[in-house]
Structure formats: C-alpha cells, structure tokens
PDB file of C-alpha atoms in Angstrom:
ATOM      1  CA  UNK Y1429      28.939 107.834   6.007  1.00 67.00           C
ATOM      2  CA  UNK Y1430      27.370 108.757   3.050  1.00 83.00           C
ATOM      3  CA  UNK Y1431      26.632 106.267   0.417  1.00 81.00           C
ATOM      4  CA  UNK Y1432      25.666 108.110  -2.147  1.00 85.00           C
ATOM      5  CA  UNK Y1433      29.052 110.533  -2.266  1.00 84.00           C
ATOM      6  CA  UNK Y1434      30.749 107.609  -1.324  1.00 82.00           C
ATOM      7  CA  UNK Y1435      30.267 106.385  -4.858  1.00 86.00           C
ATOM      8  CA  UNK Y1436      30.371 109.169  -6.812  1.00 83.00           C
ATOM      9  CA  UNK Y1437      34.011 109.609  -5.281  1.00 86.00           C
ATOM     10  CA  UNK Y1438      34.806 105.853  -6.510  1.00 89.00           C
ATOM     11  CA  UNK Y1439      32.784 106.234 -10.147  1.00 87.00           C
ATOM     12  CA  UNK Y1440      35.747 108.915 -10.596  1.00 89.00           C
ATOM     13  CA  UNK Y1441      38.437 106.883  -9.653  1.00 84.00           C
ATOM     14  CA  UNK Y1442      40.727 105.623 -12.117  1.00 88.00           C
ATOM     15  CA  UNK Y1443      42.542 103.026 -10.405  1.00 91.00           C
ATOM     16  CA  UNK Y1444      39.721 100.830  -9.861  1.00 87.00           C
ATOM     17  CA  UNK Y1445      37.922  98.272 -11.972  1.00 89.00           C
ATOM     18  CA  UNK Y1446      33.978  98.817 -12.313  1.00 89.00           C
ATOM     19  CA  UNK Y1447      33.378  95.865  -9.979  1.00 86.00           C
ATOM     20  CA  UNK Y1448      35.457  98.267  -7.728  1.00 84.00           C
ATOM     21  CA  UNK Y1449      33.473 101.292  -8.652  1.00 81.00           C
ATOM     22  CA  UNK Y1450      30.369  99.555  -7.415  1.00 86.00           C
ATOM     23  CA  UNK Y1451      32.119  98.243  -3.414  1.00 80.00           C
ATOM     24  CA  UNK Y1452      32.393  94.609  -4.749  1.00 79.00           C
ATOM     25  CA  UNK Y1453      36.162  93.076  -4.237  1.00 71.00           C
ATOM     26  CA  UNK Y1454      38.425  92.811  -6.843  1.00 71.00           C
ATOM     27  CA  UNK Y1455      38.360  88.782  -6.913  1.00 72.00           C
ATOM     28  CA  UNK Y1456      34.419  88.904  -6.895  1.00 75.00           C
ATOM     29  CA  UNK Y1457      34.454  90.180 -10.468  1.00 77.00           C
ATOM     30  CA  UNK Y1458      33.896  86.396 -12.172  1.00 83.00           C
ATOM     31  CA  UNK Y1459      30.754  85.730  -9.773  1.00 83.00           C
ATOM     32  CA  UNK Y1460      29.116  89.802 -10.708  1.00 87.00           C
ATOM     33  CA  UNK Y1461      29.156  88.494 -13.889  1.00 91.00           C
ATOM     34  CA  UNK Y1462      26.210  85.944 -12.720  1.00 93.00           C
ATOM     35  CA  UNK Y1463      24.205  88.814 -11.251  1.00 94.00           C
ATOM     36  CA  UNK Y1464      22.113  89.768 -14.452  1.00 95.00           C
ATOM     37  CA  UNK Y1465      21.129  86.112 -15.074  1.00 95.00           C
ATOM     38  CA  UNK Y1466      19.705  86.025 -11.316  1.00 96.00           C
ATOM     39  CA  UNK Y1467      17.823  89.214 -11.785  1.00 96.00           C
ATOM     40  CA  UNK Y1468      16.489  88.059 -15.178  1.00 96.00           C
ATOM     41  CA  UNK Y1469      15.064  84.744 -13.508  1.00 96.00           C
ATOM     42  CA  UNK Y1470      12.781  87.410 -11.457  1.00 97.00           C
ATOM     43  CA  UNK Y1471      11.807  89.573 -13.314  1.00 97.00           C
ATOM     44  CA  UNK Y1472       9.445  88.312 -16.899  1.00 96.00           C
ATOM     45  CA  UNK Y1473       8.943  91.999 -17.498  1.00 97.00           C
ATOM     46  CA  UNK Y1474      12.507  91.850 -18.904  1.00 97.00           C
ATOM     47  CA  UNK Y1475      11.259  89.852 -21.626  1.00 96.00           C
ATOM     48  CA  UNK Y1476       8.017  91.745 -22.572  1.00 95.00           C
ATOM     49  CA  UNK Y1477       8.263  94.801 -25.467  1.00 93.00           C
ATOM     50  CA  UNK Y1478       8.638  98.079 -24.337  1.00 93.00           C
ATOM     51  CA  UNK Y1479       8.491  97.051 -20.786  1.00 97.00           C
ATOM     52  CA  UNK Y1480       9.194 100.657 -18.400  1.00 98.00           C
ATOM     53  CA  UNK Y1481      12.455  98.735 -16.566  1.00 98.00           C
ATOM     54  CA  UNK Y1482      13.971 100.852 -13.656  1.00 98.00           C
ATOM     55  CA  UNK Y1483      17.416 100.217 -12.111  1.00 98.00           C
ATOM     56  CA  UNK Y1484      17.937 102.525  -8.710  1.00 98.00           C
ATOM     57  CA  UNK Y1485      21.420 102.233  -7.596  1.00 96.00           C
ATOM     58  CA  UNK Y1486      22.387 100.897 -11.045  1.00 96.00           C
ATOM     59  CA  UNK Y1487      25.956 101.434 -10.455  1.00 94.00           C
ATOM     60  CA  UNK Y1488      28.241 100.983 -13.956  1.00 93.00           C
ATOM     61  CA  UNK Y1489      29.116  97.394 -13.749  1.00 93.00           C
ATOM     62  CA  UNK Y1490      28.806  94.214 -15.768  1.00 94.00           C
ATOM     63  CA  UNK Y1491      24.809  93.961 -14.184  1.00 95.00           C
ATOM     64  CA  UNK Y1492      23.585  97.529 -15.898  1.00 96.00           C
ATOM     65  CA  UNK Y1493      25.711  96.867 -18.637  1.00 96.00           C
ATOM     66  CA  UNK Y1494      23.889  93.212 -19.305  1.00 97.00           C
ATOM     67  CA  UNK Y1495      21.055  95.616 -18.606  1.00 97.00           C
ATOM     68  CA  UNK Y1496      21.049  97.781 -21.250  1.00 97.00           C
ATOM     69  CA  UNK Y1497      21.674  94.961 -23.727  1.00 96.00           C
ATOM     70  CA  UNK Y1498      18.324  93.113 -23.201  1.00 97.00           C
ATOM     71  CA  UNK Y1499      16.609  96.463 -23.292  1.00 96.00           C
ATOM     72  CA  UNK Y1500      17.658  96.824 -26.885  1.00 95.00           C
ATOM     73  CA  UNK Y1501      17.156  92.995 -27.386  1.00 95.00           C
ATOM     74  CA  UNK Y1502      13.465  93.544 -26.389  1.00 96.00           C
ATOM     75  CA  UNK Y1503      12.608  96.819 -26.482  1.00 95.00           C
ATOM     76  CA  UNK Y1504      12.452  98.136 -23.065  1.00 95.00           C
ATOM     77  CA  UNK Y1505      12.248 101.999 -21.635  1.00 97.00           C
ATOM     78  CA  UNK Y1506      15.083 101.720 -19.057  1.00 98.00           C
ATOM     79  CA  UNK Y1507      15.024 104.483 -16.423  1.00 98.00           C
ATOM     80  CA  UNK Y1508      19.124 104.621 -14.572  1.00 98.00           C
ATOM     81  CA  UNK Y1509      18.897 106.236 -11.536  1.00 98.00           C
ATOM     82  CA  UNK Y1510      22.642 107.090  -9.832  1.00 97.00           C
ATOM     83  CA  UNK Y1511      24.835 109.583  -9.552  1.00 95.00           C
ATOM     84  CA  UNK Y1512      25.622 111.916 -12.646  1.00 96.00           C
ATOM     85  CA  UNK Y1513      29.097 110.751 -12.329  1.00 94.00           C
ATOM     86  CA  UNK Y1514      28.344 106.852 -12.524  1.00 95.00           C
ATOM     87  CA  UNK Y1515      25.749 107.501 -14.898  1.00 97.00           C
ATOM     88  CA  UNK Y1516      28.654 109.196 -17.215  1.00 95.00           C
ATOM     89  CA  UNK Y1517      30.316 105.716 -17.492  1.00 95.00           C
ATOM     90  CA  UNK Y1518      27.339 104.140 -18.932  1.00 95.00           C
ATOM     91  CA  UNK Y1519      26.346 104.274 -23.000  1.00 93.00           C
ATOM     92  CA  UNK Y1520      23.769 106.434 -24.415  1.00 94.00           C
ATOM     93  CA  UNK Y1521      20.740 105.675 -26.212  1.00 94.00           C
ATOM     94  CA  UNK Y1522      16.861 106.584 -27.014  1.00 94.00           C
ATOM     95  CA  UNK Y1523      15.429 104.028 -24.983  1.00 96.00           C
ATOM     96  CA  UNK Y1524      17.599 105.118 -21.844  1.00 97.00           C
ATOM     97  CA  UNK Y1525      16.562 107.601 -19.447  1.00 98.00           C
ATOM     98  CA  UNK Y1526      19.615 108.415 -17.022  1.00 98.00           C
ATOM     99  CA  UNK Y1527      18.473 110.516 -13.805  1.00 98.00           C
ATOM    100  CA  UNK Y1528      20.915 111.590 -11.436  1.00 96.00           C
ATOM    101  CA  UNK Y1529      19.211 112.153  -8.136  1.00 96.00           C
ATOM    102  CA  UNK Y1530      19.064 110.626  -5.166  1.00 94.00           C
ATOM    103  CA  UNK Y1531      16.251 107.916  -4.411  1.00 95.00           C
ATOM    104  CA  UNK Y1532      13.508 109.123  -3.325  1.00 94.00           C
ATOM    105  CA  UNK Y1533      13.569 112.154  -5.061  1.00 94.00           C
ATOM    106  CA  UNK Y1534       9.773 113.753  -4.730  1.00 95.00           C
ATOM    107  CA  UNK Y1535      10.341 114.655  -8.713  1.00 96.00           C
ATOM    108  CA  UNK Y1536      11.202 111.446  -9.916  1.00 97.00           C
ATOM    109  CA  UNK Y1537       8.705 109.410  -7.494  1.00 97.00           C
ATOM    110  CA  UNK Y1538       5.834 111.678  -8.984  1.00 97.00           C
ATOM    111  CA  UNK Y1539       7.141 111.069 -12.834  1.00 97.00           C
ATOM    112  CA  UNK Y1540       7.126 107.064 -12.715  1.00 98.00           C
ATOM    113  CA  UNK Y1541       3.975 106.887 -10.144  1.00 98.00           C
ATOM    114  CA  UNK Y1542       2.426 103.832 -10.887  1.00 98.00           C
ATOM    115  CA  UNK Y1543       4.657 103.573 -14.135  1.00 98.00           C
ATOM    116  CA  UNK Y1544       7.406 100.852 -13.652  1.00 98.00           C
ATOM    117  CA  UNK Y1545       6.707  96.930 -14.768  1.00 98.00           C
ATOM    118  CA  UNK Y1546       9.962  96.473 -13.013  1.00 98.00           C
ATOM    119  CA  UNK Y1547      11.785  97.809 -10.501  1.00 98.00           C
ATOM    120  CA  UNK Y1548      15.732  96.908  -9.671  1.00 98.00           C
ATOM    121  CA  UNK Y1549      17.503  97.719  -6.361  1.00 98.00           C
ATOM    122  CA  UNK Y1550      20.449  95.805  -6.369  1.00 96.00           C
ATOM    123  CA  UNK Y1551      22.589  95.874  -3.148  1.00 94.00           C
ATOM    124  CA  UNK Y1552      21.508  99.416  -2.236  1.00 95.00           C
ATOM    125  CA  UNK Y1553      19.057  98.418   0.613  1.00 95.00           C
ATOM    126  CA  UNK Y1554      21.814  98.364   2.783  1.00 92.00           C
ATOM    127  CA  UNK Y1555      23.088 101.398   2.161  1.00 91.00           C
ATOM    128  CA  UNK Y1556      19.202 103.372   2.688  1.00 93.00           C
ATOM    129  CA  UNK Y1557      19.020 101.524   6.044  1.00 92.00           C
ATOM    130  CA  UNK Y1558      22.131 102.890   7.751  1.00 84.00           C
ATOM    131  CA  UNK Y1559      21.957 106.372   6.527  1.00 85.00           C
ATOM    132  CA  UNK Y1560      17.920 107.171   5.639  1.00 83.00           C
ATOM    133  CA  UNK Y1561      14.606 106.638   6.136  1.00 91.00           C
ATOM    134  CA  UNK Y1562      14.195 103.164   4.985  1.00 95.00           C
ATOM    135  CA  UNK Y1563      10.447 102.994   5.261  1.00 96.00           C
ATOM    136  CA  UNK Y1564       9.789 106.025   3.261  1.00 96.00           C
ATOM    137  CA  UNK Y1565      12.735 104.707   0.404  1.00 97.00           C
ATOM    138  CA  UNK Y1566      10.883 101.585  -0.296  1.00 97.00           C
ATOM    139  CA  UNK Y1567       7.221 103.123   0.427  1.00 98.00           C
ATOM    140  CA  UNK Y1568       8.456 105.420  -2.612  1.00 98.00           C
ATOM    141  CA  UNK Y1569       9.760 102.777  -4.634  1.00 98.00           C
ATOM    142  CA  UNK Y1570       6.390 100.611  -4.643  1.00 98.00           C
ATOM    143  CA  UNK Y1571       4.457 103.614  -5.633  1.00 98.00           C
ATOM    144  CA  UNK Y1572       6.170 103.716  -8.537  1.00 98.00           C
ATOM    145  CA  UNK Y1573       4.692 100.158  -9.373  1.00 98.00           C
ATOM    146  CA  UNK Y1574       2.106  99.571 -12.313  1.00 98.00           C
ATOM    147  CA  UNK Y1575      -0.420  97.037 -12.011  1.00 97.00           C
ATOM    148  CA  UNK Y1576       1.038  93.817 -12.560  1.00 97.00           C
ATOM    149  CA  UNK Y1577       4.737  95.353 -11.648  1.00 98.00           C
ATOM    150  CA  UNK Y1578       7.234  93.786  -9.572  1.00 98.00           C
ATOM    151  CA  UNK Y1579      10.105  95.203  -7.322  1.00 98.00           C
ATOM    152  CA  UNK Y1580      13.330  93.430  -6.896  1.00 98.00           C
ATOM    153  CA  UNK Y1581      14.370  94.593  -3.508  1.00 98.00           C
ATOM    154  CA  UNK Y1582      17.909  92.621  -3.877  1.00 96.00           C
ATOM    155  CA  UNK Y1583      20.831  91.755  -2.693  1.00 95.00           C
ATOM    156  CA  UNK Y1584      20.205  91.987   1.405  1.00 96.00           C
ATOM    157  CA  UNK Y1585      22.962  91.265   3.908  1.00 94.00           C
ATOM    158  CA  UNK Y1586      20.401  89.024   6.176  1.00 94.00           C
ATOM    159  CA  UNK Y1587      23.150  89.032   9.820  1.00 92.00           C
ATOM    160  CA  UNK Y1588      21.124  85.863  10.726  1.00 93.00           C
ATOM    161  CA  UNK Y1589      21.279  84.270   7.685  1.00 93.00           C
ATOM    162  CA  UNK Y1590      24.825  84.690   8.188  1.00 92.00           C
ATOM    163  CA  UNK Y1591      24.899  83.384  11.144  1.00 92.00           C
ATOM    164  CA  UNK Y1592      23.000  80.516  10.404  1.00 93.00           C
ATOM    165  CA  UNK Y1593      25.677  79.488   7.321  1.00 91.00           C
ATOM    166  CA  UNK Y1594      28.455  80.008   9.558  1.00 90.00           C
ATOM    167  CA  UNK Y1595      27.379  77.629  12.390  1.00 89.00           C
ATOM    168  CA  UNK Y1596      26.833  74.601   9.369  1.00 89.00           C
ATOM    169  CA  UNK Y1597      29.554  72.351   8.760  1.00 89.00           C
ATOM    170  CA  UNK Y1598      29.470  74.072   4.952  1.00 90.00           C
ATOM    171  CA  UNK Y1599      29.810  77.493   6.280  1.00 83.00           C
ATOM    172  CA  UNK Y1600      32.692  76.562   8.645  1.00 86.00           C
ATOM    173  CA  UNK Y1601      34.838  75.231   5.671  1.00 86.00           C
ATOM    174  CA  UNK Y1602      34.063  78.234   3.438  1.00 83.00           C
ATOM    175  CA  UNK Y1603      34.992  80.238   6.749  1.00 82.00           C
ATOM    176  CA  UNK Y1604      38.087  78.592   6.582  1.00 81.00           C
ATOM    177  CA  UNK Y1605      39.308  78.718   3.022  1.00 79.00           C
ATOM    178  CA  UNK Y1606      38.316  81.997   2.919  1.00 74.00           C
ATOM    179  CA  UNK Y1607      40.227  83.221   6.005  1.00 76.00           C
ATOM    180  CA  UNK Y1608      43.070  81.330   5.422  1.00 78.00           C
ATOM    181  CA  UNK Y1609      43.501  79.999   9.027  1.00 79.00           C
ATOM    182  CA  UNK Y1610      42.075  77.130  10.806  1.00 78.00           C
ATOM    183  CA  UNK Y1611      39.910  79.339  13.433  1.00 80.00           C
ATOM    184  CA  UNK Y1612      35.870  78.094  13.956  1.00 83.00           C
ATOM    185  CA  UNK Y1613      33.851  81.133  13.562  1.00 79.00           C
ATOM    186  CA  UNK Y1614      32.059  82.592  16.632  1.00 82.00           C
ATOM    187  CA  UNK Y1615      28.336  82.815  16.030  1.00 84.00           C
ATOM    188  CA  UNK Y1616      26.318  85.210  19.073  1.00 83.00           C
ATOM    189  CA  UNK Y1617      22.467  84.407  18.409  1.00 85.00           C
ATOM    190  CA  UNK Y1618      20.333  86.133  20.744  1.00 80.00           C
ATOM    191  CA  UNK Y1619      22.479  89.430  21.279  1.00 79.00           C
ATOM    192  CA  UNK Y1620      21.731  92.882  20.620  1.00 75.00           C
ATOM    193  CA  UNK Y1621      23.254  93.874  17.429  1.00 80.00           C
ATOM    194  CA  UNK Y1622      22.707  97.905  16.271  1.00 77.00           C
ATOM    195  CA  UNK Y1623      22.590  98.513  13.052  1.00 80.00           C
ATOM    196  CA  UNK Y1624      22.659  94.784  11.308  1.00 85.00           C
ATOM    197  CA  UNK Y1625      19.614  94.022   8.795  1.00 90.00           C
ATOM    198  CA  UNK Y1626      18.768  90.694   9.956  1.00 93.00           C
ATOM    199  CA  UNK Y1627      15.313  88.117   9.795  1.00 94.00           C
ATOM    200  CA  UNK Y1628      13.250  90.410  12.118  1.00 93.00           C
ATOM    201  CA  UNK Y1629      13.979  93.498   9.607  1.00 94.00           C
ATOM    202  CA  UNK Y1630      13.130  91.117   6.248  1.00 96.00           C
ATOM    203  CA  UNK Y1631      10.029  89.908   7.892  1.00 97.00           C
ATOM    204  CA  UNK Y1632       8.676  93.014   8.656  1.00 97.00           C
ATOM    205  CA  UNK Y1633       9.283  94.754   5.158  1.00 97.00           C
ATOM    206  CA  UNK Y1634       7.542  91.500   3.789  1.00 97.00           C
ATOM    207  CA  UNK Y1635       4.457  92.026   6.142  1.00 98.00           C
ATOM    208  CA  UNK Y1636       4.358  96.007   5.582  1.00 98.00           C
ATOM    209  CA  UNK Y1637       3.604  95.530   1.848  1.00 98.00           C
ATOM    210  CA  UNK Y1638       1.409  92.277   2.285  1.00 98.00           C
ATOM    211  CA  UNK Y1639      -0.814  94.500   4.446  1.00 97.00           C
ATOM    212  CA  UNK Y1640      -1.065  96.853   1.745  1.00 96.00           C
ATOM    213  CA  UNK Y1641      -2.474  94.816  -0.948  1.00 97.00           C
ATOM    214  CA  UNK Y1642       0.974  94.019  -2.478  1.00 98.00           C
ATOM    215  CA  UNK Y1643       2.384  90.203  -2.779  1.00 98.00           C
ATOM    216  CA  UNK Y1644       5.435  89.403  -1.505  1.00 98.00           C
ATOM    217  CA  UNK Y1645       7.685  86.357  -1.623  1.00 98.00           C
ATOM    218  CA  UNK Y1646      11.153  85.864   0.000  1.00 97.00           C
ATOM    219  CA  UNK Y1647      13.574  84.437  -2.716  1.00 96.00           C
ATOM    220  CA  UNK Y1648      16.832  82.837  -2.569  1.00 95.00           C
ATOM    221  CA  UNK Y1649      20.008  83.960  -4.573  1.00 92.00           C
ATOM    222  CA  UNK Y1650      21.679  81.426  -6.626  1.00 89.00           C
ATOM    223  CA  UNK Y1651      24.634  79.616  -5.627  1.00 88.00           C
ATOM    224  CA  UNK Y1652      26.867  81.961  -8.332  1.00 89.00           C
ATOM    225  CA  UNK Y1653      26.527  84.905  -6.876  1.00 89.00           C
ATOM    226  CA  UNK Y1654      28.996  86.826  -4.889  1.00 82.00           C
ATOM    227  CA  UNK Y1655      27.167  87.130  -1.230  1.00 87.00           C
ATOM    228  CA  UNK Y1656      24.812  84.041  -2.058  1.00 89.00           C
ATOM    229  CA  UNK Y1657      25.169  82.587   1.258  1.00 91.00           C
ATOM    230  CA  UNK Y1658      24.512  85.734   3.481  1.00 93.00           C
ATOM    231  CA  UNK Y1659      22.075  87.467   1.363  1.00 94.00           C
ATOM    232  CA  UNK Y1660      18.923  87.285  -0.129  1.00 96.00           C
ATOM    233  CA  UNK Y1661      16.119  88.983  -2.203  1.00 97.00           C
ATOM    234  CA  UNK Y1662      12.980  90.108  -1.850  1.00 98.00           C
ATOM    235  CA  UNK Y1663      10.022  90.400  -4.147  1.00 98.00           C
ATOM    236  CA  UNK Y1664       7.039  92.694  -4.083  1.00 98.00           C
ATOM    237  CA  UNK Y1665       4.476  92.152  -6.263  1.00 98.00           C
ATOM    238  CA  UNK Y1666       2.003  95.047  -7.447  1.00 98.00           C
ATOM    239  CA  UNK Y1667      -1.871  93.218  -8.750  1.00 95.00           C
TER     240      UNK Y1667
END
C-alpha cells in the first residue's frame, strides 16, 4: 500500500470529516483536538519569533490548523510538507511555505539543511516503515536540524507497549469497553511478529542518533490523546 496516494485519495473525498482525511476514526475527533497542546509541550521553538517550524505529514486537521495559528501568534516560518491535494485544504499566507513532495525529497532535504528549529512528524513514522527506507527518511529529516533544533518523531504505534497495556488490569477494562464484549485480550510476548514497530525498533532509532552526536529522549503522550496508551514519541535533539 501506498501511504502517500492513500491520502491524497482521502484529502479529495467529500464524505469524510478532516479527522477522516487524516486515518483517525470518526469518534476520535474530540481527543485530535488535544494533539497540538501535546506537541506544543515539546517543542519551545513554537514559542520563539520567527522560529523555521516544519510539519512533514501535516495532514489538514485540527493539529496543522492549531499550527498555523501560533505561527501567526509568534511569528514563525512554517514549512507544510504533504500532498498538493491536502495542502489545498489548508489557508494561505506569507509566513507559510506549502511543498508538495514526498519526504525525503533530495530538493527539499538540500533547501532546509541544517535550517529547521523544529521539526513535526506526526503519526507518519508508521507509514515510512512499512513502505520505505526508514533509516534514510529520518537520517534526512535530522539533517535538516539547526543547532539547537529538535525533531518530534511522534505518534509511534510501540506493538509492545501495546502489549504491555493490554495485559494490566487498566488495559483489560479499556479492552473491554471498547470491544463491547466481555473477552480478555490475548497478549503473545516473545513471538515473531513481521512488520510491527515495537521496543527493539524505538531503541535502536534512539541509539542511531545518540551515536551521532544528537540527544535523544523517549517521551510519553498525554493521557488525552487518541492512541496514548499504545504510542509514544520520540525526541531528537540537534546541539
């Protein structure tokens, strides 16, 4: 499957809601609304005048569109990266730069080279690491990284820490309410699982960029969010 037609094909489609647009469920569109406040928490570049902000995967939902506020609130150059299709649905203005390519495109990578105070990827990770080279996507993306930037690698389905919430007492009741039957969830550890991002996969991405001079901190996702108790964030840290 590809990801990246996959969404231009839902940006176009009428019947759904933006939340829609950007693969979240219908009933999920109350929590999205808590997803700008999380990434806001992260990232103090937000806050600092003309700040070079950029959002890959920015999709045309309440997050971008909270997005775009606070760059006119303080001042930021915001860089949209998406399809030309999503990035149609989003407003226009001087301090907004929308590219439509896909990330990593070699153009845009050597544009923003050591450019960006921030960097958003917001539940695209996913995506990159069943269909592409996900080394060489997030090699690109902290190239792009000023000194003193930070990347907000967001948003990742963790399969174990899934699997750790569903085997607590907590995660068997939310199993259940959610489901709508009475059944205990059945949790595999130790099996071979192709294709799932998982604690082996997040450890190694942290390690990669530690080894490279970079800082990098694994971060929780608060309690509001959609996916908060099956995914999680990383930071990456440019000195």
């Amino acid at each position: 499957m590809n990801y990246f037609d996959y969404y231009k094909k839902t940006s176009k489609d009428s019947s759904l809601t933006t939340t829609e647009k950007c693969g979240r469920y219908l009933n999920q569109s109350v929590d999205e609304l808590n997803i700008f406040d999380d990434i806001y928490s992260k990232l103090p570049a937000l806050t600092r005048e003309n700040s070079l902000i950029i959002d890959i995967g920015c999709g045309c939902s309440d997050p971008v569109k909270k997005l775009i506020e606070n760059s006119y609130t303080y001042k930021n150059n915001l860089v949209l990266v998406d399809s030309i299709e999503m990035l149609s649905l989003l407003p226009e203005a001087e301090n907004i730069t929308k590219v439509g390519v896909q990330f990593p495109d070699k153009s845009f990578v050597e544009t923003y080279q050591n450019k960006a105070d921030a960097i958003i990827v917001y539940s695209v990770f996913h995506c990159v690491y069943l269909e592409n080279d996900f080394i060489t996507f997030v090699d690109s993306l902290v190239t792009l990284l000023a000194h003193g930037g930070t990347l907000l690698l967001a948003d990742l389905p963790n399969a174990t820490k899934k699997k750790r919430f569903l085997s607590s007492e907590q995660g068997k009741a939310f199993h259940k309410e959610w489901s709508g039957n009475e059944e205990t969830p059945e949790i595999s550890w130790n099996q071979f699982e192709a294709g799932s991002l998982d604690d082996s996969l997040v450890i190694m991405l942290m390690m990669r960029y530690r080894q490279m001079g970079y800082e990098t901190y694994l971060v929780p996702q608060g309690e509001q969010l959609p996916f908060s108790n099956t995914r999680e964030d990383i930071l990456i840290r440019k000195w």
